[in-house]
Amino acid sequence: MTPLSVKEQAAARANDRIGTVLVLDQPGMRIWHLRLQPGESLAAHRHDRPYVWTVLTDGTGRSRYGDGRIVDVSYAAGDTRNFADLTPQTAFVHDLTNTGTTELVFVTVEFG
């Protein structure tokens, strides 16, 4: 797999869709559901505000980041990660591909 291209990075900086379905959008908080079937990808997007995710299923994924990194991750249902200090100045971009054999399901909450 190749790193994010310059074109993909530019598109990601304009893309704030961090899930597949936005289920709540209110001042100060957005809640996303993310469902990826095996082999399916979420397009590169930006994270520029505090957020937390919890994965609801076991599985594996691969993300390509704007800084050139490609990271493989194994997820266990219930894993949670908090990105409390993100701002527009510390934003990052990445995509996510389900590299496993089962559906990946996340709930993500953005703040700010």
XYZ file of C-alpha atoms in Angstrom, residues 5-109:
105
model
C -0.764 11.108 -2.290
C -0.547 14.900 -2.345
C -4.011 14.942 -3.961
C -5.452 12.631 -1.262
C -3.933 14.797 1.482
C -5.465 17.960 -0.014
C -8.876 16.282 -0.259
C -8.525 15.016 3.326
C -7.904 18.510 4.683
C -11.297 19.512 3.227
C -13.099 16.360 4.444
C -14.487 16.342 7.996
C -16.577 13.146 7.550
C -14.898 10.941 10.143
C -17.533 8.198 10.007
C -20.037 6.623 7.669
C -23.155 8.070 9.343
C -23.490 11.275 11.377
C -26.080 10.338 14.015
C -26.034 13.515 16.130
C -24.930 17.039 15.267
C -25.428 19.678 17.920
C -23.408 22.643 19.167
C -20.258 21.323 20.821
C -20.673 17.665 19.861
C -21.025 15.362 16.851
C -21.504 11.597 17.100
C -20.530 9.327 14.225
C -21.038 5.645 13.509
C -18.398 3.977 11.336
C -19.065 0.621 9.697
C -16.548 -0.916 7.296
C -16.930 -4.300 5.654
C -13.771 -6.343 4.959
C -11.720 -4.553 2.304
C -13.795 -1.365 2.568
C -12.152 2.006 3.261
C -13.158 5.311 4.785
C -11.756 8.125 2.649
C -8.914 10.214 4.007
C -10.255 12.907 6.331
C -9.089 15.411 8.924
C -9.248 15.410 12.697
C -8.977 18.971 13.996
C -10.938 18.908 17.251
C -10.943 16.726 20.368
C -12.578 13.345 19.891
C -12.870 9.866 21.359
C -13.634 6.564 19.644
C -14.697 3.138 20.848
C -14.593 0.069 18.620
C -17.493 -2.351 19.056
C -16.028 -5.312 17.150
C -12.750 -7.202 16.984
C -10.791 -6.709 13.782
C -7.833 -5.217 11.978
C -7.294 -2.034 10.041
C -4.681 -0.019 8.213
C -4.406 3.772 8.167
C -2.301 5.927 5.881
C -1.391 9.262 7.477
C -0.569 12.638 5.991
C 2.981 12.405 7.359
C 3.680 9.290 5.260
C 3.175 6.667 7.974
C 1.207 3.505 7.269
C -0.016 1.890 10.488
C -1.614 -1.535 10.970
C -3.806 -1.925 14.060
C -5.531 -4.861 15.756
C -8.741 -3.854 17.502
C -10.545 -5.612 20.346
C -14.180 -4.824 21.076
C -14.264 -2.107 23.729
C -10.907 -0.527 22.844
C -11.212 3.227 23.324
C -8.857 6.044 22.396
C -9.047 9.704 23.372
C -7.514 12.590 21.385
C -8.209 15.386 23.884
C -5.688 17.995 22.690
C -6.474 18.311 18.976
C -6.890 21.775 17.470
C -6.788 23.139 13.918
C -3.053 23.712 14.523
C -2.390 20.116 15.627
C -4.791 18.471 13.147
C -3.901 15.311 11.273
C -5.281 13.456 8.255
C -5.602 9.735 7.629
C -7.782 7.088 6.036
C -8.881 3.691 7.363
C -9.170 0.360 5.563
C -10.672 -2.750 7.126
C -7.988 -5.374 6.540
C -9.800 -8.077 8.494
C -12.430 -10.679 7.711
C -15.287 -9.204 9.765
C -17.083 -5.861 9.865
C -15.378 -3.068 11.834
C -17.797 -0.917 13.845
C -16.862 2.253 15.760
C -18.668 5.022 17.600
C -16.806 8.331 17.548
C -17.676 11.508 19.459
